[in-house]
Tab-separated table of C-alpha atoms in Angstrom:
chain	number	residue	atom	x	y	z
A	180	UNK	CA	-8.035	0.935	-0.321
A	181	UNK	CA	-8.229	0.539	3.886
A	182	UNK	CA	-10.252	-1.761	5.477
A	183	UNK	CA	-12.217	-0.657	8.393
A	184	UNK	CA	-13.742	-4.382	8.871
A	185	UNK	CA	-11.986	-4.260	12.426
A	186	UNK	CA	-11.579	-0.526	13.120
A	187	UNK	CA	-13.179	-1.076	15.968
A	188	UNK	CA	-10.285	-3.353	17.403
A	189	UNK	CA	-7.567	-1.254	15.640
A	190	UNK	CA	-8.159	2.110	17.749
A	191	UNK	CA	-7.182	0.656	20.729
A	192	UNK	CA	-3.604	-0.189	19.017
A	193	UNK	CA	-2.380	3.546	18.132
A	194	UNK	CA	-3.379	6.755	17.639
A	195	UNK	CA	-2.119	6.213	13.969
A	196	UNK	CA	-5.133	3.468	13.765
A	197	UNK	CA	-7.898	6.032	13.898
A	198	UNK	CA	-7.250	7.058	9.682
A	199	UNK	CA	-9.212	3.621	9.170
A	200	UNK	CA	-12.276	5.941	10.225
A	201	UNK	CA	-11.460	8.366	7.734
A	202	UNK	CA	-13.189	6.861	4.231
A	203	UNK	CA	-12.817	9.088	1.117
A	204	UNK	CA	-16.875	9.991	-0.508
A	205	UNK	CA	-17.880	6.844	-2.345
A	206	UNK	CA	-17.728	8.698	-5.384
A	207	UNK	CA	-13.835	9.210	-5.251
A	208	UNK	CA	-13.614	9.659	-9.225
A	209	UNK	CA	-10.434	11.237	-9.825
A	210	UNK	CA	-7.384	10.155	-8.831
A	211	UNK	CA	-5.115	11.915	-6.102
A	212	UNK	CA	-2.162	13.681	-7.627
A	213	UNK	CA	1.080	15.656	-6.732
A	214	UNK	CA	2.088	12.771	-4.103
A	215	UNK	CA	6.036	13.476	-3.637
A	216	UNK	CA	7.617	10.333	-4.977
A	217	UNK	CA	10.586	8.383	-3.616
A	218	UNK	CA	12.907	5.831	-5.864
A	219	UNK	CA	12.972	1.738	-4.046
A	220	UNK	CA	15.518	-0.458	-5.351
A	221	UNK	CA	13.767	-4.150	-6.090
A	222	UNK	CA	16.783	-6.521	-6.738
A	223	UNK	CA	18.017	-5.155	-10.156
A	224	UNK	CA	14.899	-2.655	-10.583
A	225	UNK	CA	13.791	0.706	-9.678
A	226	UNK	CA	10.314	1.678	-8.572
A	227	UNK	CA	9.003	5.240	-8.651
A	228	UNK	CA	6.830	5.382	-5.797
A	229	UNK	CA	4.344	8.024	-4.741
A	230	UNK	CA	4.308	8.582	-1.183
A	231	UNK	CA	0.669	8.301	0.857
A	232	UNK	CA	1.582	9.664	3.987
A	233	UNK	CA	-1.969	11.344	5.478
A	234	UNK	CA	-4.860	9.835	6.636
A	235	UNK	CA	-6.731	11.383	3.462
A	236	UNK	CA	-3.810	10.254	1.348
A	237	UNK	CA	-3.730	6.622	2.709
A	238	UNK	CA	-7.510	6.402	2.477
A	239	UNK	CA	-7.730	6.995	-1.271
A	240	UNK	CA	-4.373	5.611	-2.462
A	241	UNK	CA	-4.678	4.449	-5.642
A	242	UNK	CA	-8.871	4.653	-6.537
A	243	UNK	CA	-9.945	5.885	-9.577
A	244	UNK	CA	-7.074	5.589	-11.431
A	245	UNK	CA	-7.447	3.543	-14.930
A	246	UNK	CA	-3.766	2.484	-15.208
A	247	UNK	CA	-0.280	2.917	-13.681
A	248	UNK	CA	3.105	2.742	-15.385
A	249	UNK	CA	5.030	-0.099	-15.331
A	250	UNK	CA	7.414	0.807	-12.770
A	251	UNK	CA	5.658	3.153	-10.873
A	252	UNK	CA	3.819	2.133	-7.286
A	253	UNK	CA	2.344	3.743	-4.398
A	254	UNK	CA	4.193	3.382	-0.897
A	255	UNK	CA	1.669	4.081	2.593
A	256	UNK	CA	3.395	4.982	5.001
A	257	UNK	CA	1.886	4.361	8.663
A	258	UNK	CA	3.296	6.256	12.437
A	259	UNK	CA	3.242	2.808	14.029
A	260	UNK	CA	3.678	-0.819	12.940
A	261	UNK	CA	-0.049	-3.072	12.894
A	262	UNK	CA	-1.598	-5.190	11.607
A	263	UNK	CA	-2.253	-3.431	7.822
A	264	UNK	CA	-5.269	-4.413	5.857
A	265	UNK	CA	-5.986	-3.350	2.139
A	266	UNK	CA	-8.781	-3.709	0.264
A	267	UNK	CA	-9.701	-2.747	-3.445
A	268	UNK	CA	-12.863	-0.568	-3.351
A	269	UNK	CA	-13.138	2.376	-6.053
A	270	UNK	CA	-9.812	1.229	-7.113
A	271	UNK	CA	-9.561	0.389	-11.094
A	272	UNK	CA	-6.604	-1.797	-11.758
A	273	UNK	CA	-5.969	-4.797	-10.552
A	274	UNK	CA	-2.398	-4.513	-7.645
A	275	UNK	CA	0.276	-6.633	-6.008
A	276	UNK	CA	0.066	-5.624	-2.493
A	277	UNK	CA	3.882	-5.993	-0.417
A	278	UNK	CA	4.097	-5.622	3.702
A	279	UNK	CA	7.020	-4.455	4.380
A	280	UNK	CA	8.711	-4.731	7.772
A	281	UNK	CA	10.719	-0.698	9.090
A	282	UNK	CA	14.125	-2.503	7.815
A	283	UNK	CA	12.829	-2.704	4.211
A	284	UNK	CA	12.552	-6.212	4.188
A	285	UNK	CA	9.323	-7.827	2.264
A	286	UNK	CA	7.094	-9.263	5.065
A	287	UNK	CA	4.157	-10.795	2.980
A	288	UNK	CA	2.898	-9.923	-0.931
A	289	UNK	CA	-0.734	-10.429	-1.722
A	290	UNK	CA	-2.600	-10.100	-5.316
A	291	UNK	CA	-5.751	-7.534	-5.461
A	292	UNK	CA	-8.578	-7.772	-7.349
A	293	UNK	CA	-10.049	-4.474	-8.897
A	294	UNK	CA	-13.601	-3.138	-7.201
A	295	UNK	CA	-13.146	-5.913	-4.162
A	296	UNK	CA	-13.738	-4.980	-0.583
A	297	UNK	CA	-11.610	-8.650	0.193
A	298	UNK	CA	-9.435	-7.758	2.752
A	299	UNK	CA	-5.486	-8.575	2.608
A	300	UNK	CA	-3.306	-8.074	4.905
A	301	UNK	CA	-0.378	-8.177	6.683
A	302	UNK	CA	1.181	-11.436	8.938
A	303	UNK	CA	3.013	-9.065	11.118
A	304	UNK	CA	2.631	-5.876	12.149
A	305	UNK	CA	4.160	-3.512	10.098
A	306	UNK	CA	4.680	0.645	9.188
A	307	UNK	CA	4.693	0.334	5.131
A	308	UNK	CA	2.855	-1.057	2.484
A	309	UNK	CA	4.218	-1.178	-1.315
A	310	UNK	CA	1.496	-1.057	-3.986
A	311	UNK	CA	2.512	-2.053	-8.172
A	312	UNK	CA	0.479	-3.541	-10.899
A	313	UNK	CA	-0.490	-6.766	-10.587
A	314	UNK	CA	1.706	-9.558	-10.853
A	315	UNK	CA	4.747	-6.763	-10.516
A	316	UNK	CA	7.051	-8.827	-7.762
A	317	UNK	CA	6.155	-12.100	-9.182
A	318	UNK	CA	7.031	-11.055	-12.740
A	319	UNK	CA	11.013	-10.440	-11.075
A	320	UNK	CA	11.171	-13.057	-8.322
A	321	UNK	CA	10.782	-10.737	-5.711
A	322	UNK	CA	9.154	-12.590	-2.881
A	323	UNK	CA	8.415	-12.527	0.927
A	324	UNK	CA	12.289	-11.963	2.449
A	325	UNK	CA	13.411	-9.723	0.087
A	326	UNK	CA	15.324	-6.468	1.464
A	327	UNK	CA	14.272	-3.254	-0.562
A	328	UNK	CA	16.587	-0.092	-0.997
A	329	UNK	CA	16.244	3.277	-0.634
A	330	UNK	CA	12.588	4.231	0.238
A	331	UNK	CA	10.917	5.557	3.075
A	332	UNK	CA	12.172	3.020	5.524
A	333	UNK	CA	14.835	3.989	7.857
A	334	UNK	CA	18.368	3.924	6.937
């Protein structure tokens, strides 16, 4: 769910830039599996995340997968902050998208539309990205400024 629309510009940044090079096969029809998972704290909820840490990993994320559990999410992890840039291609179900700055702390949230190469993406540079089911933060009042717990971020 990457966008290489400015690849070009990104592999200047970082080393860690070149994965938006890496595109799964356009027929990506089964969903990745076996991702370790770590818990977030959201406010008063828990997410179950899977962890995308790879270049292969980050690349297909979430695509081909027909639904998600409530609670559940995928978290991308990235070697340097940027400038991160989703899009929706070959993924199913429709996402809430949340940059999120190395102290845990909710930088910007976007909504994704299913099948879209529409880019969103970050207003700061930034080393994770938090991916639930549409309309997931709204739904609890979790907005840009929030400070998630646990994760991948460090302590």
């Amino acid at each position: 769910m990457l966008n290489i629309k400015r690849a070009a510009s990104w592999i200047g940044l970082s080393a860690a830039s070149v994965f938006f090079l890496a595109q799964p096969s356009a027929a990506q029809t089964i969903p990745q599996t076996g991702l370790p998972v770590v818990e977030i704290g959201a406010g008063m909820h828990l997410i179950h995340a899977e962890v995308a840490r790879t270049d292969e990993q980050r690349a297909i994320g979430l695509m081909a997968r027909k639904d998600m559990p409530q609670n559940a999410g995928m978290v991308f992890i990235f070697e340097q902050p940027a400038e991160q840039c989703f899009w929706m291609r070959n993924t199913l179900i429709p996402l809430s998208v949340a940059f999120v700055a190395d102290d845990g702390t909710i930088v910007n949230l976007d909504e994704m539309q299913p099948l879209s190469d529409v880019s969103h993406c970050s207003k700061k540079p930034v080393r994770y990205v938090l991916e639930m089911n549409k309309g997931w933060f709204d739904k609890r009042g979790i907005k840009a400024g929030t400070k998630l717990r646990g994760g991948p971020w460090p302590k």
